[in-house]
Tab-separated table of C-alpha atoms and ligand atoms in Angstrom:
chain	number	residue	atom	x	y	z
A	23	MET	CA	12.514	-67.172	93.994
A	24	GLU	CA	11.388	-64.342	91.751
A	25	LYS	CA	7.887	-64.575	90.255
A	26	LEU	CA	7.736	-65.674	86.601
A	27	ARG	CA	6.350	-62.878	84.417
A	28	ILE	CA	3.974	-64.384	82.092
A	29	MET	CA	2.550	-62.002	79.510
A	30	SER	CA	-0.567	-62.877	77.511
A	31	VAL	CA	-0.804	-61.061	74.028
A	32	PHE	CA	-4.229	-60.817	72.291
A	33	GLY	CA	-6.286	-58.388	70.123
A	34	THR	CA	-9.409	-59.858	68.608
A	35	ARG	CA	-12.782	-61.041	70.238
A	36	PRO	CA	-12.103	-64.735	69.929
A	37	GLU	CA	-8.605	-64.473	71.331
A	38	ALA	CA	-9.753	-62.633	74.142
A	39	ILE	CA	-12.573	-65.075	75.124
A	40	LYS	CA	-10.233	-67.930	74.825
A	41	MET	CA	-7.178	-66.128	76.621
A	42	ALA	CA	-9.563	-64.730	79.347
A	43	PRO	CA	-9.763	-67.714	81.428
A	44	LEU	CA	-5.924	-68.424	81.163
A	45	VAL	CA	-5.198	-64.731	82.239
A	46	LYS	CA	-7.166	-65.568	85.343
A	47	GLU	CA	-5.463	-68.837	85.747
A	48	LEU	CA	-2.134	-67.528	85.629
A	49	ALA	CA	-3.008	-64.602	88.270
A	50	GLY	CA	-4.369	-67.182	90.691
A	51	ARG	CA	-1.030	-69.165	90.940
A	52	GLU	CA	1.729	-68.495	93.396
A	53	GLY	CA	5.070	-67.729	91.530
A	54	ILE	CA	3.692	-66.028	88.854
A	55	GLU	CA	2.812	-62.484	87.789
A	56	SER	CA	0.158	-62.450	85.029
A	57	ILE	CA	0.680	-59.515	82.632
A	58	CYS	CA	-1.878	-58.716	79.848
A	59	CYS	CA	-1.108	-56.748	76.665
A	60	VAL	CA	-3.641	-56.239	74.170
A	61	THR	CA	-3.089	-54.872	70.690
A	62	ALA	CA	-6.825	-53.957	70.118
A	63	GLN	CA	-6.833	-54.964	66.520
A	64	HIS	CA	-10.514	-55.206	67.480
A	65	ARG	CA	-11.488	-52.141	69.467
A	66	GLU	CA	-15.186	-52.543	70.577
A	67	MET	CA	-15.481	-56.287	70.222
A	68	LEU	CA	-12.263	-56.736	72.326
A	69	ASP	CA	-13.576	-54.092	74.911
A	70	SER	CA	-16.754	-56.074	75.317
A	71	VAL	CA	-15.033	-59.034	76.093
A	72	LEU	CA	-12.672	-57.400	78.552
A	73	GLN	CA	-15.713	-56.147	80.374
A	74	VAL	CA	-17.462	-59.577	80.741
A	75	PHE	CA	-14.486	-61.382	81.863
A	76	ASP	CA	-13.370	-58.198	84.058
A	77	LEU	CA	-9.949	-58.032	82.633
A	78	HIS	CA	-7.684	-54.911	82.941
A	79	PRO	CA	-4.601	-55.061	80.357
A	80	GLN	CA	-1.524	-53.497	81.582
A	81	TRP	CA	-0.733	-52.455	78.121
A	82	ASP	CA	-2.959	-51.487	75.066
A	83	LEU	CA	-1.371	-50.761	71.731
A	84	ASP	CA	-4.856	-49.614	70.236
A	85	ILE	CA	-4.030	-50.405	66.652
A	86	MET	CA	-7.572	-50.680	65.050
A	87	THR	CA	-8.379	-48.698	62.063
A	88	PRO	CA	-11.238	-48.961	59.747
A	89	ARG	CA	-10.912	-51.377	56.844
A	90	GLN	CA	-7.514	-52.295	58.221
A	91	THR	CA	-4.953	-54.325	55.968
A	92	LEU	CA	-3.327	-57.414	56.888
A	93	SER	CA	0.065	-55.277	56.562
A	94	THR	CA	-0.874	-52.386	58.708
A	95	ILE	CA	-2.205	-54.602	61.478
A	96	THR	CA	1.259	-56.574	61.365
A	97	SER	CA	3.486	-53.703	61.361
A	98	LYS	CA	1.565	-51.677	63.901
A	99	CYS	CA	1.662	-54.676	66.208
A	100	LEU	CA	5.318	-55.283	65.596
A	101	THR	CA	6.299	-51.503	66.675
A	102	GLY	CA	3.884	-51.382	69.520
A	103	MET	CA	5.232	-54.601	70.951
A	104	ASP	CA	8.724	-53.326	70.888
A	105	GLU	CA	7.822	-51.038	73.616
A	106	ALA	CA	5.665	-53.207	75.581
A	107	ILE	CA	8.231	-56.012	75.813
A	108	GLU	CA	11.072	-53.606	76.857
A	109	ALA	CA	8.739	-52.200	79.523
A	110	LEU	CA	7.308	-55.141	80.797
A	111	LYS	CA	10.131	-57.512	80.554
A	112	PRO	CA	8.133	-60.831	80.269
A	113	ASP	CA	9.863	-64.158	80.869
A	114	MET	CA	7.408	-65.781	78.358
A	115	ILE	CA	4.820	-64.539	75.864
A	116	LEU	CA	1.637	-66.341	75.263
A	117	VAL	CA	-0.258	-65.927	72.018
A	118	HIS	CA	-3.303	-67.478	70.841
A	119	GLY	CA	-4.555	-69.113	67.514
A	120	ASP	CA	-3.994	-67.453	64.304
A	121	THR	CA	-4.595	-63.975	63.892
A	122	SER	CA	-2.451	-61.078	62.721
A	123	THR	CA	-1.973	-60.157	66.306
A	124	THR	CA	-0.899	-63.716	67.076
A	125	PHE	CA	1.672	-63.681	64.456
A	126	ALA	CA	3.234	-60.298	65.355
A	127	GLY	CA	3.169	-61.075	68.869
A	128	ALA	CA	5.178	-64.134	68.316
A	129	LEU	CA	7.493	-62.642	65.900
A	130	SER	CA	7.920	-59.672	68.245
A	131	ALA	CA	8.796	-62.023	71.224
A	132	PHE	CA	11.130	-63.828	68.974
A	133	TYR	CA	12.775	-60.408	68.084
A	134	HIS	CA	13.424	-59.968	71.729
A	135	LYS	CA	14.447	-63.542	72.516
A	136	VAL	CA	11.711	-64.030	74.907
A	137	PRO	CA	10.243	-67.552	74.652
A	138	VAL	CA	6.795	-68.002	73.350
A	139	GLY	CA	3.937	-70.319	74.294
A	140	HIS	CA	1.162	-71.125	71.573
A	141	VAL	CA	-2.352	-71.726	72.921
A	142	GLU	CA	-4.512	-73.514	70.540
A	143	ALA	CA	-1.488	-75.007	68.345
A	144	GLY	CA	-1.550	-77.460	65.631
A	145	LEU	CA	-4.600	-76.639	63.706
A	146	ARG	CA	-4.238	-77.201	60.042
A	147	THR	CA	-6.192	-77.215	56.763
A	148	TYR	CA	-3.072	-77.486	54.496
A	149	ASP	CA	-4.242	-74.869	52.243
A	150	LYS	CA	-2.298	-71.851	52.781
A	151	TYR	CA	-5.131	-69.485	51.199
A	152	SER	CA	-7.963	-70.922	53.345
A	153	PRO	CA	-8.495	-69.796	55.969
A	154	TYR	CA	-6.822	-66.695	54.920
A	155	PRO	CA	-4.322	-65.409	56.454
A	156	GLU	CA	-4.877	-67.809	59.485
A	157	GLU	CA	-3.447	-71.062	58.170
A	158	MET	CA	-0.255	-69.235	57.254
A	159	ASN	CA	-0.086	-67.346	60.603
A	160	ARG	CA	-0.366	-70.797	62.516
A	161	LYS	CA	2.358	-72.278	60.618
A	162	LEU	CA	4.704	-69.219	61.094
A	163	VAL	CA	3.712	-69.185	64.808
A	164	THR	CA	4.606	-72.828	65.071
A	165	ALA	CA	8.243	-72.063	63.881
A	166	ILE	CA	8.833	-69.574	66.436
A	167	ALA	CA	7.160	-71.032	69.487
A	168	ASP	CA	9.008	-73.083	72.317
A	169	LEU	CA	5.920	-74.506	73.960
A	170	TYR	CA	2.700	-75.783	72.021
A	171	PHE	CA	-0.787	-76.152	73.851
A	172	CYS	CA	-2.631	-78.371	71.481
A	173	PRO	CA	-6.354	-78.613	71.976
A	174	THR	CA	-6.891	-82.219	70.667
A	175	GLU	CA	-4.828	-85.176	70.022
A	176	ASN	CA	-5.442	-84.638	66.307
A	177	ASN	CA	-3.718	-81.145	66.696
A	178	ARG	CA	-0.539	-82.988	68.242
A	179	GLU	CA	-0.409	-85.247	65.298
A	180	ASN	CA	-0.367	-82.400	62.772
A	181	LEU	CA	2.632	-81.181	64.550
A	182	ARG	CA	4.109	-84.510	65.097
A	183	ARG	CA	4.109	-84.918	61.312
A	184	GLU	CA	6.032	-81.389	60.909
A	185	GLY	CA	8.693	-82.686	63.167
A	186	ILE	CA	7.606	-80.992	66.363
A	187	THR	CA	7.721	-83.202	69.287
A	188	GLU	CA	9.301	-81.158	72.105
A	189	GLY	CA	7.263	-78.926	74.327
A	190	VAL	CA	3.827	-80.149	72.971
A	191	PHE	CA	0.994	-80.811	75.273
A	192	VAL	CA	-2.645	-81.814	74.644
A	193	THR	CA	-4.775	-79.482	76.930
A	194	GLY	CA	-8.248	-79.181	75.446
A	195	ASN	CA	-9.427	-75.728	74.192
A	196	THR	CA	-9.489	-72.913	76.688
A	197	VAL	CA	-12.823	-71.875	74.925
A	198	ILE	CA	-14.601	-74.762	76.776
A	199	ASP	CA	-13.310	-73.284	80.048
A	200	ALA	CA	-14.694	-69.946	79.147
A	201	LEU	CA	-18.198	-71.401	78.271
A	202	LYS	CA	-18.356	-73.093	81.725
A	203	THR	CA	-18.290	-69.593	83.170
A	204	THR	CA	-20.958	-67.965	81.070
A	205	VAL	CA	-23.724	-70.424	80.270
A	206	ARG	CA	-26.586	-70.295	82.809
A	207	PRO	CA	-30.078	-71.725	82.523
A	208	ASP	CA	-31.629	-68.868	84.255
A	209	TYR	CA	-29.919	-66.184	82.205
A	210	ARG	CA	-31.753	-63.304	81.061
A	211	PHE	CA	-30.562	-61.197	78.162
A	212	ALA	CA	-29.767	-57.545	77.998
A	213	ALA	CA	-31.714	-57.001	74.813
A	214	ASP	CA	-35.275	-57.724	75.504
A	215	GLU	CA	-35.633	-58.698	71.790
A	216	LEU	CA	-33.785	-61.939	72.664
A	217	ASN	CA	-35.820	-62.717	75.804
A	218	ARG	CA	-38.820	-62.660	73.652
A	219	LEU	CA	-37.717	-65.099	70.954
A	220	PRO	CA	-40.228	-67.858	70.693
A	221	TYR	CA	-37.886	-70.553	72.049
A	222	GLY	CA	-39.404	-73.940	71.743
A	223	GLU	CA	-41.927	-72.752	69.508
A	224	LYS	CA	-40.111	-71.994	66.212
A	225	LYS	CA	-36.523	-73.211	65.277
A	226	ILE	CA	-34.193	-70.570	66.422
A	227	LEU	CA	-31.422	-70.143	63.907
A	228	LEU	CA	-28.027	-68.455	64.994
A	229	VAL	CA	-25.778	-67.110	62.241
A	230	THR	CA	-22.362	-65.552	62.023
A	231	CYS	CA	-20.207	-64.813	59.117
A	232	HIS	CA	-16.852	-62.836	58.656
A	233	ARG	CA	-14.002	-64.681	57.009
A	234	ARG	CA	-11.651	-62.759	54.765
A	235	GLU	CA	-11.310	-65.520	52.325
A	236	ASN	CA	-15.228	-65.424	51.931
A	237	TYR	CA	-15.224	-61.741	50.990
A	238	GLY	CA	-16.749	-61.141	47.583
A	239	GLN	CA	-18.817	-63.832	45.799
A	240	PRO	CA	-18.688	-66.602	48.254
A	241	MET	CA	-20.064	-64.166	51.008
A	242	GLU	CA	-22.769	-62.918	48.658
A	243	ASP	CA	-23.637	-66.609	47.981
A	244	ILE	CA	-24.113	-67.381	51.553
A	245	MET	CA	-25.946	-64.426	52.574
A	246	SER	CA	-28.540	-64.895	49.759
A	247	ALA	CA	-28.832	-68.638	50.705
A	248	LEU	CA	-29.484	-67.419	54.354
A	249	ALA	CA	-32.114	-65.081	53.079
A	250	GLU	CA	-33.863	-68.209	51.050
A	251	ILE	CA	-33.726	-70.205	54.282
A	252	ALA	CA	-35.332	-67.503	56.493
A	253	ARG	CA	-38.005	-66.714	53.653
A	254	THR	CA	-38.827	-70.380	53.141
A	255	HIS	CA	-39.098	-71.918	56.682
A	256	GLU	CA	-40.916	-71.174	60.100
A	257	VAL	CA	-37.844	-69.920	61.805
A	258	GLU	CA	-36.409	-67.060	63.667
A	259	MET	CA	-33.027	-66.263	62.313
A	260	VAL	CA	-30.722	-64.150	64.829
A	261	TYR	CA	-27.589	-62.796	63.242
A	262	PRO	CA	-25.102	-60.699	65.475
A	263	VAL	CA	-23.346	-58.848	62.554
A	264	HIS	CA	-19.250	-58.668	62.855
A	265	LEU	CA	-18.241	-54.872	62.767
A	266	SER	CA	-16.350	-55.360	59.508
A	267	PRO	CA	-17.785	-52.858	57.227
A	268	VAL	CA	-17.413	-55.382	54.194
A	269	VAL	CA	-19.790	-57.933	56.336
A	270	GLN	CA	-22.110	-55.235	57.575
A	271	GLU	CA	-22.706	-54.163	53.907
A	272	CYS	CA	-23.348	-57.579	52.574
A	273	ALA	CA	-25.471	-58.686	55.470
A	274	LYS	CA	-27.854	-55.673	55.025
A	275	LYS	CA	-28.180	-56.005	51.202
A	276	HIS	CA	-29.143	-59.639	51.341
A	277	LEU	CA	-30.992	-60.026	54.771
A	278	GLY	CA	-32.121	-56.381	55.728
A	279	GLY	CA	-36.017	-56.017	56.007
A	280	ILE	CA	-36.726	-59.821	56.002
A	281	PRO	CA	-38.977	-59.997	58.984
A	282	ASN	CA	-38.073	-63.106	60.606
A	283	VAL	CA	-34.301	-62.071	60.361
A	284	HIS	CA	-32.899	-60.389	63.215
A	285	LEU	CA	-29.698	-58.334	62.290
A	286	ILE	CA	-28.154	-57.080	65.674
A	287	PRO	CA	-25.012	-55.672	66.553
A	288	PRO	CA	-22.261	-58.218	67.944
A	289	LEU	CA	-23.176	-59.627	71.205
A	290	ALA	CA	-21.358	-59.810	74.454
A	291	ALA	CA	-19.576	-63.146	74.905
A	292	ASP	CA	-21.840	-64.129	77.791
A	293	GLU	CA	-25.147	-63.038	75.639
A	294	MET	CA	-23.832	-65.122	72.735
A	295	HIS	CA	-23.017	-68.327	74.643
A	296	ASN	CA	-26.408	-68.025	76.496
A	297	LEU	CA	-28.062	-67.411	72.970
A	298	MET	CA	-26.527	-70.380	71.531
A	299	ALA	CA	-27.425	-72.632	74.309
A	300	ARG	CA	-31.050	-71.691	73.525
A	301	SER	CA	-30.830	-71.897	69.705
A	302	ASP	CA	-31.695	-75.029	67.442
A	303	LEU	CA	-29.088	-74.766	64.619
A	304	VAL	CA	-25.863	-72.951	64.240
A	305	LEU	CA	-24.877	-71.458	60.646
A	306	THR	CA	-21.311	-70.130	60.961
A	307	ASP	CA	-17.847	-69.648	59.245
A	308	SER	CA	-16.452	-68.993	62.808
A	309	GLY	CA	-13.707	-71.072	64.373
A	310	GLY	CA	-14.955	-70.570	67.873
A	311	LEU	CA	-18.579	-71.494	67.285
A	312	GLN	CA	-17.683	-74.764	65.584
A	313	GLU	CA	-16.145	-75.434	69.042
A	314	GLU	CA	-18.627	-74.365	71.312
A	315	ALA	CA	-21.881	-75.557	69.777
A	316	PRO	CA	-20.834	-79.403	70.000
A	317	SER	CA	-20.414	-79.188	73.854
A	318	LEU	CA	-23.853	-77.365	73.997
A	319	GLY	CA	-25.627	-80.137	71.896
A	320	LYS	CA	-26.331	-77.885	68.799
A	321	PRO	CA	-25.796	-78.817	65.408
A	322	VAL	CA	-23.628	-76.723	63.128
A	323	LEU	CA	-23.418	-76.150	59.387
A	324	VAL	CA	-20.071	-74.621	58.670
A	325	LEU	CA	-20.228	-72.140	55.819
A	326	ARG	CA	-16.820	-72.736	54.538
A	327	ARG	CA	-15.029	-75.246	52.062
A	328	GLU	CA	-12.723	-76.877	54.874
A	329	THR	CA	-12.423	-76.893	58.497
A	330	GLU	CA	-9.198	-77.338	60.678
A	331	ARG	CA	-11.642	-78.643	63.406
A	332	PRO	CA	-12.554	-82.213	62.052
A	333	GLU	CA	-12.990	-83.550	65.478
A	334	ALA	CA	-16.724	-82.473	65.708
A	335	VAL	CA	-17.408	-83.534	62.044
A	336	THR	CA	-16.131	-86.929	63.205
A	337	ALA	CA	-18.319	-86.777	66.209
A	338	GLY	CA	-21.222	-86.071	63.904
A	339	THR	CA	-22.516	-82.657	65.294
A	340	VAL	CA	-20.917	-80.321	62.546
A	341	LYS	CA	-21.316	-80.655	58.842
A	342	LEU	CA	-19.309	-78.770	56.059
A	343	ALA	CA	-22.010	-76.887	54.174
A	344	GLY	CA	-19.451	-75.260	51.858
A	345	VAL	CA	-20.082	-71.611	50.342
A	346	LYS	CA	-22.458	-72.654	47.594
A	347	TYR	CA	-25.957	-71.237	47.613
A	348	GLU	CA	-27.641	-74.738	46.683
A	349	ASP	CA	-25.638	-76.660	48.956
A	350	ILE	CA	-26.313	-74.272	52.050
A	351	VAL	CA	-30.181	-74.000	51.351
A	352	SER	CA	-30.525	-77.718	50.718
A	353	MET	CA	-28.511	-78.975	53.845
A	354	ALA	CA	-30.446	-76.415	56.119
A	355	HIS	CA	-33.754	-77.350	54.700
A	356	GLU	CA	-32.787	-81.165	55.534
A	357	LEU	CA	-32.275	-80.333	59.077
A	358	LEU	CA	-35.219	-78.285	59.537
A	359	THR	CA	-37.706	-80.550	58.003
A	360	SER	CA	-36.523	-84.031	59.019
A	361	PRO	CA	-36.480	-84.690	62.563
A	362	PRO	CA	-34.226	-87.820	62.300
A	363	ALA	CA	-31.597	-85.816	60.283
A	364	TYR	CA	-31.838	-83.155	63.104
A	365	ALA	CA	-31.664	-85.707	65.892
A	366	ALA	CA	-28.684	-87.525	64.542
A	367	MET	CA	-26.701	-84.245	64.694
A	368	ALA	CA	-28.339	-82.632	68.180
A	369	HIS	CA	-26.445	-84.434	70.733
A	370	ALA	CA	-23.508	-82.967	72.952
A	371	ALA	CA	-19.935	-83.866	71.970
A	372	ASN	CA	-16.834	-82.579	73.838
A	373	PRO	CA	-14.081	-83.282	71.681
A	374	TYR	CA	-12.467	-79.957	72.233
A	375	GLY	CA	-12.095	-79.830	75.976
A	376	ASP	CA	-13.293	-80.524	79.497
A	377	GLY	CA	-13.045	-77.103	81.003
A	378	LYS	CA	-9.715	-77.721	82.382
A	379	ALA	CA	-7.397	-76.580	79.720
A	380	CYS	CA	-6.095	-73.422	81.440
A	381	GLY	CA	-4.826	-75.417	84.479
A	382	ARG	CA	-2.980	-77.799	82.234
A	383	ILE	CA	-1.481	-74.981	80.390
A	384	VAL	CA	-0.227	-73.152	83.446
A	385	ASP	CA	1.139	-76.341	84.995
A	386	ALA	CA	3.062	-76.889	81.632
A	387	ILE	CA	4.492	-73.297	81.768
A	388	LEU	CA	5.548	-74.106	85.277
A	389	TRP	CA	7.114	-77.410	84.445
A	390	HIS	CA	9.079	-75.731	81.610
A	391	PHE	CA	10.599	-73.348	83.956
A	392	GLY	CA	11.302	-76.446	86.466
A	393	ARG	CA	8.818	-75.253	88.823
A	394	GLY	CA	6.268	-78.053	88.774
A	395	ALA	CA	5.401	-81.594	87.641
A	396	LYS	CA	4.343	-82.134	83.984
A	397	PRO	CA	0.524	-82.104	83.415
A	398	GLU	CA	-1.621	-85.134	82.163
A	399	ASP	CA	-2.697	-84.707	78.594
A	400	PHE	CA	-6.506	-83.913	78.015
A	401	ARG	CA	-8.254	-87.071	76.675
A	402	ALA	CA	-11.715	-86.656	74.830
A	403	GLY	CA	-14.334	-88.679	76.248
A	404	THR	CA	-12.626	-89.221	79.713
B	11	UD1	C1	-10.026	-60.857	62.535
B	11	UD1	C2	-8.938	-62.034	62.330
B	11	UD1	C3	-9.538	-63.512	62.056
B	11	UD1	C4	-10.525	-63.667	63.245
B	11	UD1	C5	-11.646	-62.515	63.322
B	11	UD1	C6	-12.540	-62.577	64.569
B	11	UD1	C7	-6.865	-61.309	61.248
B	11	UD1	C8	-6.373	-61.088	59.838
B	11	UD1	N1	-8.114	-61.717	60.952
B	11	UD1	O1	-10.723	-61.013	61.253
B	11	UD1	O2	-8.535	-64.499	62.206
B	11	UD1	O3	-11.257	-64.945	62.847
B	11	UD1	O4	-10.811	-61.431	63.770
B	11	UD1	O5	-13.668	-61.949	64.497
B	11	UD1	O6	-6.251	-61.411	62.316
B	11	UD1	N2	-14.022	-53.607	63.381
B	11	UD1	C9	-14.697	-52.668	64.186
B	11	UD1	N3	-14.609	-52.791	65.308
B	11	UD1	C10	-14.291	-53.986	66.121
B	11	UD1	C11	-13.720	-55.134	65.106
B	11	UD1	C12	-13.573	-54.870	63.871
B	11	UD1	O7	-14.905	-51.644	63.638
B	11	UD1	O8	-14.395	-54.007	67.400
B	11	UD1	C13	-14.096	-53.357	61.850
B	11	UD1	C14	-12.747	-52.415	61.476
B	11	UD1	O9	-13.109	-51.674	60.229
B	11	UD1	C15	-11.642	-53.347	61.038
B	11	UD1	C16	-12.411	-54.549	60.362
B	11	UD1	O10	-13.540	-54.820	61.185
B	11	UD1	O11	-10.853	-52.807	60.280
B	11	UD1	C17	-12.006	-55.614	60.236
B	11	UD1	O12	-11.066	-56.202	61.297
B	11	UD1	P1	-9.932	-57.241	61.033
B	11	UD1	O13	-9.437	-57.645	62.542
B	11	UD1	O14	-8.930	-56.547	60.124
B	11	UD1	O15	-10.389	-58.601	60.535
B	11	UD1	P2	-11.524	-59.506	60.961
B	11	UD1	O16	-12.328	-59.924	59.952
B	11	UD1	O17	-12.278	-59.014	62.143
B	12	UDP	N1	-19.105	-64.178	69.689
B	12	UDP	C1	-19.622	-63.218	70.467
B	12	UDP	N2	-20.393	-62.347	69.885
B	12	UDP	C2	-20.918	-62.465	68.664
B	12	UDP	C3	-20.334	-63.284	67.884
B	12	UDP	C4	-19.362	-64.220	68.572
B	12	UDP	O1	-19.123	-63.127	71.606
B	12	UDP	O2	-21.611	-61.590	68.258
B	12	UDP	C5	-18.015	-65.258	70.186
B	12	UDP	C6	-18.253	-66.677	69.948
B	12	UDP	O3	-19.353	-67.094	70.955
B	12	UDP	C7	-17.007	-67.088	69.963
B	12	UDP	C8	-16.197	-66.120	69.466
B	12	UDP	O4	-16.848	-64.920	69.383
B	12	UDP	O5	-16.622	-67.461	71.397
B	12	UDP	C9	-15.800	-66.346	68.025
B	12	UDP	O6	-15.405	-65.344	67.298
B	12	UDP	P1	-15.304	-64.965	65.945
B	12	UDP	O7	-16.417	-65.714	65.166
B	12	UDP	O8	-15.292	-63.522	65.600
B	12	UDP	O9	-13.863	-65.459	65.440
B	12	UDP	P2	-13.358	-66.959	64.883
B	12	UDP	O10	-13.693	-67.895	66.132
B	12	UDP	O11	-13.770	-67.397	63.514
B	12	UDP	O12	-11.843	-66.687	64.919
């Protein structure tokens, strides 16, 4: 029997972290040829992930430009994917999540009549401008996909409400698979600044912020709230700043020069995961961090108005702080000054996965092609 050629397409840091264990799982299975095509919507931040997980893509579209727009990302991906698909002739294309690479990858697969598997399917806020453009990307990919790998039961329910019931699997999120390979108690950071932080003596706050819908006033308010929190509490705030020039400028303007704020370059995925494991509180607008921190028992304040990841809010380890200065300052103040409030959030919860998502996804792909048994669904808490 011919090997199945399964092509994973990704381009940004979070897609790469979440697809890396899947690319490896595919490569380890008999009967599958694992092909990797990157768009490089992110360049440096993607290359860092490729290095950490020792991935060597067969195809690289190398599309990134400074301050790129949604249209340029999408059109460059589409044009580049034509050539990649024609050369590599995949039997199925896997895309991840909700970025412009994800949408363009799925659309391009459709144009070439190649079936699409959507990893991290079924997340929704039902607000088409928030997160922007991710919510629309998810919906568009749902319309195109043939197989849906939902992290949680809640995600499957979202798809069911839209009439999608065929080819849907609840697998857990592959980010938990990735996290299991990176976090180690004896980890030493490459940057000595991180080894020297006063873990256990002062509260360590880990911060990230990058969302497009927060550009402008919301991001100004978030950053000035972060500055106020750092100035008024005995904490060390570590903020690996996303390479987007918009974010860089805003972070430096509000947080540069504050002695207990460490504005540092983006961290490699293993550095980031181990720093999170040693931090006390996470303040973020990131999707990935909202999934990782609960499994490490770290409370999260989400710097957004909504979340498509309600599971950890229900589990009590994540709270929506919003994007208003007063709300962010007061919610952080409570967690930093009230031990009972902190303890109520600081417990491990694993609603997003058990570290076996990639195995289930590959089993489901083999089942789809009539080459294996249907996998059991992931059930949180089992
Ligand atoms: C993108 C995704 C977003 C995801 C985020 C993860 C879209 C539209 N947005 O947003 O869903 O949450 O990635 O981080 O798909 N840059 C560099 N080097 C890098 C990466 C970025 O210089 O390695 C700079 C470039 O100037 C680039 C800008 O950052 O133009 C923005 O990158 P882009 O991918 O357009 O948007 P993100 O905000 O990163
Ligand atoms: N991350 C990283 N280095 C950093 C910041 C984040 O490796 O400096 C990781 C983080 O642990 C998570 C992923 O990148 O696995 C999240 O990416 P990001 O916040 O850029 O995107 P989102 O998840 O919001 O789409």
